[in-house]
Amino acid sequence: MTTTPTLPNPTDLWQATLQWQPTDNLQPRFEQLYGAIVAINQTLNLTRITSPEDFWEKHLWDSLQGVAPWLSDPALATQPLTVVDIGTGGGFPGLPLALAFPHWTVTLMDATRKKIAALQQVSAQLSLDNVHFLAERAEQVGHQPVLRESFDLALLRAVGSTNTCAEYALPLTRLGGQAILYRGQWSAQEEDSLIAILPRLGGQLREVRAVTTPITQGVRHNVIIDKTSRTPDKFPRLPGIPAKSPLV
Ligand code: SAH
């Protein structure tokens, strides 16, 4: 059996960037997650980010920074949210959030059944009981009456263009909820194009939060969209269309 190297736990960086740090109970859970993902990754390609420093910064820290207000604001920290992670891949951002917020219910969705099966295995190894799984496409789940407009938060990281992600997320977000798109670079054109299509999906841009990753100084932008009115039944469009022909 190979042992996974120990993850860093730079409490000063957690504090300086997110005004938060993992409890003594949570840090070993992050270690377990890292070990389980790296082990499965030997047979199924879940992620290319596997060194301890990279995993810490690009998976753990990055997953958590997108929901920073819920970490640092005591009034938000105790809210029991329902969250969907659309196109979760190797479980990011969903799995670190399920660990850090045991009072949230996190649904991991991915179109690739094998990935979801692997995440079920990881979650069982970690005895996570607040995680649900959907091996389906966002375009299909978005039309399921029980799930449509039901989630407090819809999260997407590295799944497609901004407008594609908005079309996946808003049909699943409840009125008054938020969609949070984890993006890298961001441009004025991208922002204008998003603002132009959001009314059609029932969304309104709240803010774009620029963030720098704490070790390699990478560029991140969190695009936060409020769900302000019902999404028309025609969205999301048929499978494949939102990615092939994003709304303009
Ligand atoms: N969010 C993860 C994975 C990104 S890779 C991370 O940031 O590390 C993109 C993932 O989205 C892939 O696993 C792919 O299967 C999934 N995906 C792409 N389009 C999708 C769709 N329409 N519905 C559900 N999952 C989708």
mmCIF file of C-alpha atoms and ligand atoms in Angstrom:
data_model
loop_
_atom_site.group_PDB
_atom_site.id
_atom_site.type_symbol
_atom_site.label_atom_id
_atom_site.label_comp_id
_atom_site.label_asym_id
_atom_site.label_seq_id
_atom_site.Cartn_x
_atom_site.Cartn_y
_atom_site.Cartn_z
ATOM 1 C CA MET A 1 0.000 0.000 0.000
ATOM 2 C CA THR A 2 1.307 3.437 -0.834
ATOM 3 C CA THR A 3 0.808 6.261 1.616
ATOM 4 C CA THR A 4 -0.271 9.649 0.338
ATOM 5 C CA PRO A 5 2.017 12.522 1.331
ATOM 6 C CA THR A 6 0.658 14.847 3.995
ATOM 7 C CA LEU A 7 -1.317 17.865 2.876
ATOM 8 C CA PRO A 8 -0.137 21.286 3.957
ATOM 9 C CA ASN A 9 -2.332 23.105 6.469
ATOM 10 C CA PRO A 10 -1.183 26.721 6.279
ATOM 11 C CA THR A 11 -3.525 28.150 8.900
ATOM 12 C CA ASP A 12 -2.072 31.617 8.314
ATOM 13 C CA LEU A 13 -3.032 31.473 4.631
ATOM 14 C CA TRP A 14 -6.519 30.187 5.394
ATOM 15 C CA GLN A 15 -6.971 33.011 7.885
ATOM 16 C CA ALA A 16 -5.471 35.749 5.735
ATOM 17 C CA THR A 17 -7.546 34.853 2.666
ATOM 18 C CA LEU A 18 -10.820 33.443 3.995
ATOM 19 C CA GLN A 19 -10.858 34.569 7.655
ATOM 20 C CA TRP A 20 -11.377 30.946 8.476
ATOM 21 C CA GLN A 21 -9.339 27.828 9.190
ATOM 22 C CA PRO A 22 -10.211 24.139 9.412
ATOM 23 C CA THR A 23 -10.959 22.780 12.875
ATOM 24 C CA ASP A 24 -8.793 20.019 14.334
ATOM 25 C CA ASN A 25 -11.510 17.568 13.246
ATOM 26 C CA LEU A 26 -11.770 18.851 9.703
ATOM 27 C CA GLN A 27 -8.080 18.749 8.750
ATOM 28 C CA PRO A 28 -7.865 14.903 8.990
ATOM 29 C CA ARG A 29 -11.036 14.717 6.874
ATOM 30 C CA PHE A 30 -9.304 16.760 4.160
ATOM 31 C CA GLU A 31 -6.368 14.329 4.412
ATOM 32 C CA GLN A 32 -8.755 11.395 3.955
ATOM 33 C CA LEU A 33 -10.323 13.050 0.929
ATOM 34 C CA TYR A 34 -6.914 13.640 -0.604
ATOM 35 C CA GLY A 35 -5.869 10.022 -0.004
ATOM 36 C CA ALA A 36 -9.096 8.619 -1.446
ATOM 37 C CA ILE A 37 -8.997 10.800 -4.575
ATOM 38 C CA VAL A 38 -5.328 10.039 -5.258
ATOM 39 C CA ALA A 39 -5.961 6.284 -4.820
ATOM 40 C CA ILE A 40 -8.891 6.193 -7.242
ATOM 41 C CA ASN A 41 -7.020 8.431 -9.646
ATOM 42 C CA GLN A 42 -4.595 5.568 -10.326
ATOM 43 C CA THR A 43 -7.313 3.709 -12.213
ATOM 44 C CA LEU A 44 -9.720 6.473 -13.271
ATOM 45 C CA ASN A 45 -8.573 9.917 -14.340
ATOM 46 C CA LEU A 46 -10.428 12.238 -11.965
ATOM 47 C CA THR A 47 -7.848 15.019 -11.710
ATOM 48 C CA ARG A 48 -4.394 16.058 -12.869
ATOM 49 C CA ILE A 49 -3.848 17.990 -9.661
ATOM 50 C CA THR A 50 -2.297 15.517 -7.249
ATOM 51 C CA SER A 51 0.757 16.972 -5.469
ATOM 52 C CA PRO A 52 0.008 18.017 -1.866
ATOM 53 C CA GLU A 53 0.566 21.744 -2.511
ATOM 54 C CA ASP A 54 -1.438 21.751 -5.725
ATOM 55 C CA PHE A 55 -4.259 19.744 -4.194
ATOM 56 C CA TRP A 56 -4.399 22.132 -1.265
ATOM 57 C CA GLU A 57 -4.433 25.288 -3.383
ATOM 58 C CA LYS A 58 -6.287 24.287 -6.538
ATOM 59 C CA HIS A 59 -8.821 21.888 -5.066
ATOM 60 C CA LEU A 60 -9.327 22.528 -1.327
ATOM 61 C CA TRP A 61 -8.650 26.229 -1.065
ATOM 62 C CA ASP A 62 -10.220 27.012 -4.419
ATOM 63 C CA SER A 63 -13.398 25.021 -3.707
ATOM 64 C CA LEU A 64 -13.850 26.818 -0.377
ATOM 65 C CA GLN A 65 -12.983 30.345 -1.526
ATOM 66 C CA GLY A 66 -16.017 30.387 -3.827
ATOM 67 C CA VAL A 67 -18.324 30.288 -0.796
ATOM 68 C CA ALA A 68 -16.166 32.510 1.431
ATOM 69 C CA PRO A 69 -19.129 34.454 2.912
ATOM 70 C CA TRP A 70 -20.543 31.252 4.422
ATOM 71 C CA LEU A 71 -17.199 30.493 6.060
ATOM 72 C CA SER A 72 -16.522 33.859 7.642
ATOM 73 C CA ASP A 73 -19.948 35.388 8.376
ATOM 74 C CA PRO A 74 -21.390 33.847 11.555
ATOM 75 C CA ALA A 75 -24.949 34.652 10.424
ATOM 76 C CA LEU A 76 -24.472 32.613 7.224
ATOM 77 C CA ALA A 77 -22.256 29.878 8.650
ATOM 78 C CA THR A 78 -25.095 27.949 10.292
ATOM 79 C CA GLN A 79 -27.566 28.051 7.371
ATOM 80 C CA PRO A 80 -28.509 24.535 6.223
ATOM 81 C CA LEU A 81 -28.212 24.935 2.453
ATOM 82 C CA THR A 82 -29.035 22.622 -0.425
ATOM 83 C CA VAL A 83 -26.264 22.861 -2.992
ATOM 84 C CA VAL A 84 -25.767 21.351 -6.449
ATOM 85 C CA ASP A 85 -22.309 21.012 -7.984
ATOM 86 C CA ILE A 86 -22.908 20.746 -11.733
ATOM 87 C CA GLY A 87 -20.125 18.932 -13.644
ATOM 88 C CA THR A 88 -18.367 17.999 -10.431
ATOM 89 C CA GLY A 89 -15.739 15.791 -12.151
ATOM 90 C CA GLY A 90 -13.439 14.630 -9.355
ATOM 91 C CA GLY A 91 -15.776 16.157 -6.766
ATOM 92 C CA PHE A 92 -14.825 19.834 -6.918
ATOM 93 C CA PRO A 93 -15.994 22.107 -5.488
ATOM 94 C CA GLY A 94 -18.659 19.815 -3.964
ATOM 95 C CA LEU A 95 -16.707 17.364 -1.812
ATOM 96 C CA PRO A 96 -14.598 19.830 0.199
ATOM 97 C CA LEU A 97 -17.812 21.784 0.827
ATOM 98 C CA ALA A 98 -19.648 18.688 2.048
ATOM 99 C CA LEU A 99 -16.794 18.153 4.528
ATOM 100 C CA ALA A 100 -16.534 21.772 5.668
ATOM 101 C CA PHE A 101 -20.330 22.245 5.919
ATOM 102 C CA PRO A 102 -21.774 19.029 7.367
ATOM 103 C CA HIS A 103 -25.128 20.837 7.731
ATOM 104 C CA TRP A 104 -25.350 21.378 3.940
ATOM 105 C CA THR A 105 -26.754 18.800 1.547
ATOM 106 C CA VAL A 106 -24.507 18.639 -1.490
ATOM 107 C CA THR A 107 -25.640 17.017 -4.744
ATOM 108 C CA LEU A 108 -22.752 16.026 -7.009
ATOM 109 C CA MET A 109 -23.845 15.939 -10.635
ATOM 110 C CA ASP A 110 -21.821 14.749 -13.610
ATOM 111 C CA ALA A 111 -22.731 13.414 -17.028
ATOM 112 C CA THR A 112 -19.998 10.759 -16.741
ATOM 113 C CA ARG A 113 -21.370 7.775 -14.812
ATOM 114 C CA LYS A 114 -17.903 6.406 -14.008
ATOM 115 C CA LYS A 115 -16.938 9.612 -12.225
ATOM 116 C CA ILE A 116 -20.094 9.603 -10.145
ATOM 117 C CA ALA A 117 -19.517 5.927 -9.255
ATOM 118 C CA ALA A 118 -15.986 6.839 -8.101
ATOM 119 C CA LEU A 119 -17.319 9.742 -6.030
ATOM 120 C CA GLN A 120 -19.852 7.398 -4.408
ATOM 121 C CA GLN A 121 -16.935 5.182 -3.431
ATOM 122 C CA VAL A 122 -14.951 8.135 -2.036
ATOM 123 C CA SER A 123 -17.965 9.369 -0.072
ATOM 124 C CA ALA A 124 -18.589 5.902 1.372
ATOM 125 C CA GLN A 125 -14.937 5.650 2.449
ATOM 126 C CA LEU A 126 -15.301 8.990 4.202
ATOM 127 C CA SER A 127 -18.709 8.044 5.685
ATOM 128 C CA LEU A 128 -20.174 11.231 4.230
ATOM 129 C CA ASP A 129 -23.926 11.260 4.782
ATOM 130 C CA ASN A 130 -24.756 14.696 3.354
ATOM 131 C CA VAL A 131 -23.910 13.970 -0.277
ATOM 132 C CA HIS A 132 -26.292 12.951 -3.069
ATOM 133 C CA PHE A 133 -25.348 11.807 -6.579
ATOM 134 C CA LEU A 134 -26.751 12.354 -10.055
ATOM 135 C CA ALA A 135 -25.117 10.697 -13.053
ATOM 136 C CA GLU A 136 -26.983 12.873 -15.517
ATOM 137 C CA ARG A 137 -26.668 15.933 -17.691
ATOM 138 C CA ALA A 138 -27.623 19.350 -16.373
ATOM 139 C CA GLU A 139 -29.945 19.805 -19.371
ATOM 140 C CA GLN A 140 -31.986 16.809 -18.179
ATOM 141 C CA VAL A 141 -31.886 17.404 -14.434
ATOM 142 C CA GLY A 142 -32.996 20.992 -15.050
ATOM 143 C CA HIS A 143 -36.375 19.698 -16.256
ATOM 144 C CA GLN A 144 -37.013 17.262 -13.392
ATOM 145 C CA PRO A 145 -39.928 18.822 -11.473
ATOM 146 C CA VAL A 146 -38.609 17.847 -8.023
ATOM 147 C CA LEU A 147 -35.174 19.358 -8.626
ATOM 148 C CA ARG A 148 -36.043 22.307 -10.860
ATOM 149 C CA GLU A 149 -35.693 25.636 -9.020
ATOM 150 C CA SER A 150 -34.997 23.763 -5.787
ATOM 151 C CA PHE A 151 -31.367 24.472 -4.821
ATOM 152 C CA ASP A 152 -30.189 27.338 -2.627
ATOM 153 C CA LEU A 153 -26.857 27.369 -4.450
ATOM 154 C CA ALA A 154 -25.785 26.040 -7.851
ATOM 155 C CA LEU A 155 -22.012 25.841 -8.317
ATOM 156 C CA LEU A 156 -19.967 25.201 -11.450
ATOM 157 C CA ARG A 157 -16.230 25.101 -11.943
ATOM 158 C CA ALA A 158 -14.517 24.494 -15.282
ATOM 159 C CA VAL A 159 -17.579 23.153 -17.077
ATOM 160 C CA GLY A 160 -18.013 25.455 -20.072
ATOM 161 C CA SER A 161 -18.397 29.029 -21.230
ATOM 162 C CA THR A 162 -20.009 31.496 -18.850
ATOM 163 C CA ASN A 163 -23.318 31.647 -20.706
ATOM 164 C CA THR A 164 -23.447 27.846 -20.995
ATOM 165 C CA CYS A 165 -22.935 27.572 -17.245
ATOM 166 C CA ALA A 166 -25.669 30.134 -16.574
ATOM 167 C CA GLU A 167 -28.114 28.080 -18.652
ATOM 168 C CA TYR A 168 -27.230 24.935 -16.674
ATOM 169 C CA ALA A 169 -27.381 26.630 -13.278
ATOM 170 C CA LEU A 170 -30.369 28.997 -13.207
ATOM 171 C CA PRO A 171 -33.107 26.430 -13.962
ATOM 172 C CA LEU A 172 -31.909 24.506 -10.873
ATOM 173 C CA THR A 173 -31.586 27.522 -8.553
ATOM 174 C CA ARG A 174 -34.552 28.441 -6.351
ATOM 175 C CA LEU A 175 -35.981 31.959 -6.379
ATOM 176 C CA GLY A 176 -33.832 33.986 -3.989
ATOM 177 C CA GLY A 177 -30.953 31.530 -4.378
ATOM 178 C CA GLN A 178 -27.638 32.083 -6.122
ATOM 179 C CA ALA A 179 -25.546 30.545 -8.854
ATOM 180 C CA ILE A 180 -21.799 30.828 -8.317
ATOM 181 C CA LEU A 181 -19.557 30.298 -11.340
ATOM 182 C CA TYR A 182 -15.919 29.624 -10.512
ATOM 183 C CA ARG A 183 -13.960 31.230 -13.364
ATOM 184 C CA GLY A 184 -10.316 31.955 -14.110
ATOM 185 C CA GLN A 185 -9.680 35.026 -16.278
ATOM 186 C CA TRP A 186 -12.572 37.429 -16.748
ATOM 187 C CA SER A 187 -13.196 40.125 -19.333
ATOM 188 C CA ALA A 188 -15.537 43.065 -19.830
ATOM 189 C CA GLN A 189 -16.912 41.358 -22.978
ATOM 190 C CA GLU A 190 -17.739 38.222 -21.028
ATOM 191 C CA GLU A 191 -19.479 40.301 -18.387
ATOM 192 C CA ASP A 192 -21.500 42.300 -20.944
ATOM 193 C CA SER A 193 -22.554 39.135 -22.725
ATOM 194 C CA LEU A 194 -23.650 37.496 -19.448
ATOM 195 C CA ILE A 195 -25.589 40.585 -18.320
ATOM 196 C CA ALA A 196 -27.381 40.612 -21.686
ATOM 197 C CA ILE A 197 -28.676 37.021 -21.435
ATOM 198 C CA LEU A 198 -29.430 36.736 -17.698
ATOM 199 C CA PRO A 199 -32.937 38.276 -17.818
ATOM 200 C CA ARG A 200 -34.010 35.453 -20.176
ATOM 201 C CA LEU A 201 -32.969 32.878 -17.564
ATOM 202 C CA GLY A 202 -34.422 34.682 -14.531
ATOM 203 C CA GLY A 203 -31.052 35.840 -13.232
ATOM 204 C CA GLN A 204 -29.339 39.077 -12.312
ATOM 205 C CA LEU A 205 -25.610 39.586 -11.904
ATOM 206 C CA ARG A 206 -24.852 40.412 -8.264
ATOM 207 C CA GLU A 207 -21.071 40.711 -8.385
ATOM 208 C CA VAL A 208 -17.842 39.420 -9.844
ATOM 209 C CA ARG A 209 -15.324 38.798 -7.078
ATOM 210 C CA ALA A 210 -11.677 38.796 -8.160
ATOM 211 C CA VAL A 211 -9.454 36.510 -6.094
ATOM 212 C CA THR A 212 -5.780 35.544 -6.214
ATOM 213 C CA THR A 213 -4.747 32.033 -5.215
ATOM 214 C CA PRO A 214 -2.479 32.185 -2.157
ATOM 215 C CA ILE A 215 0.500 30.057 -3.284
ATOM 216 C CA THR A 216 0.937 30.492 -7.036
ATOM 217 C CA GLN A 217 -0.922 33.820 -7.357
ATOM 218 C CA GLY A 218 -3.318 32.458 -9.963
ATOM 219 C CA VAL A 219 -6.217 34.562 -11.216
ATOM 220 C CA ARG A 220 -9.746 33.589 -10.168
ATOM 221 C CA HIS A 221 -13.112 35.280 -10.530
ATOM 222 C CA ASN A 222 -16.288 34.208 -8.798
ATOM 223 C CA VAL A 223 -19.335 35.236 -10.778
ATOM 224 C CA ILE A 224 -22.321 35.496 -8.463
ATOM 225 C CA ILE A 225 -25.790 35.519 -9.988
ATOM 226 C CA ASP A 226 -29.027 36.082 -8.078
ATOM 227 C CA LYS A 227 -32.082 34.096 -9.116
ATOM 228 C CA THR A 228 -34.679 36.832 -9.312
ATOM 229 C CA SER A 229 -37.523 35.411 -11.417
ATOM 230 C CA ARG A 230 -38.765 32.059 -12.721
ATOM 231 C CA THR A 231 -36.772 30.467 -15.526
ATOM 232 C CA PRO A 232 -38.979 29.909 -18.614
ATOM 233 C CA ASP A 233 -39.779 26.223 -19.253
ATOM 234 C CA LYS A 234 -37.794 26.164 -22.500
ATOM 235 C CA PHE A 235 -34.503 26.378 -20.536
ATOM 236 C CA PRO A 236 -32.221 24.549 -20.364
ATOM 237 C CA ARG A 237 -32.417 23.673 -24.041
ATOM 238 C CA LEU A 238 -31.919 20.114 -25.337
ATOM 239 C CA PRO A 239 -28.744 18.205 -24.318
ATOM 240 C CA GLY A 240 -25.701 19.581 -26.082
ATOM 241 C CA ILE A 241 -27.300 22.808 -27.296
ATOM 242 C CA PRO A 242 -26.248 25.114 -24.406
ATOM 243 C CA ALA A 243 -22.590 24.157 -24.979
ATOM 244 C CA LYS A 244 -22.746 24.166 -28.783
ATOM 245 C CA SER A 245 -24.737 27.379 -29.149
ATOM 246 C CA PRO A 246 -24.461 29.393 -25.923
ATOM 247 C CA LEU A 247 -27.130 32.080 -25.512
ATOM 248 C CA VAL A 248 -26.090 35.428 -26.977
HETATM 249 N N1 SAH B 1 -15.778 20.759 -11.621
HETATM 250 C C1 SAH B 1 -14.635 19.888 -11.709
HETATM 251 C C2 SAH B 1 -14.554 19.138 -13.033
HETATM 252 C C3 SAH B 1 -14.426 19.961 -14.276
HETATM 253 S S1 SAH B 1 -14.319 18.955 -15.747
HETATM 254 C C4 SAH B 1 -13.364 20.660 -11.416
HETATM 255 O O1 SAH B 1 -13.398 21.874 -11.468
HETATM 256 O O2 SAH B 1 -12.341 20.043 -11.128
HETATM 257 C C5 SAH B 1 -15.954 19.175 -16.390
HETATM 258 C C6 SAH B 1 -16.914 18.096 -15.949
HETATM 259 O O3 SAH B 1 -18.226 18.499 -16.310
HETATM 260 C C7 SAH B 1 -16.671 16.747 -16.617
HETATM 261 O O4 SAH B 1 -16.538 15.749 -15.621
HETATM 262 C C8 SAH B 1 -17.908 16.521 -17.485
HETATM 263 O O5 SAH B 1 -18.316 15.173 -17.513
HETATM 264 C C9 SAH B 1 -18.956 17.393 -16.785
HETATM 265 N N2 SAH B 1 -19.991 17.934 -17.664
HETATM 266 C C10 SAH B 1 -19.809 18.611 -18.831
HETATM 267 N N3 SAH B 1 -20.999 18.982 -19.348
HETATM 268 C C11 SAH B 1 -21.948 18.545 -18.482
HETATM 269 C C12 SAH B 1 -23.377 18.623 -18.475
HETATM 270 N N4 SAH B 1 -24.046 19.218 -19.470
HETATM 271 N N5 SAH B 1 -24.047 18.063 -17.436
HETATM 272 C C13 SAH B 1 -23.364 17.451 -16.442
HETATM 273 N N6 SAH B 1 -22.034 17.337 -16.404
HETATM 274 C C14 SAH B 1 -21.326 17.872 -17.416
#
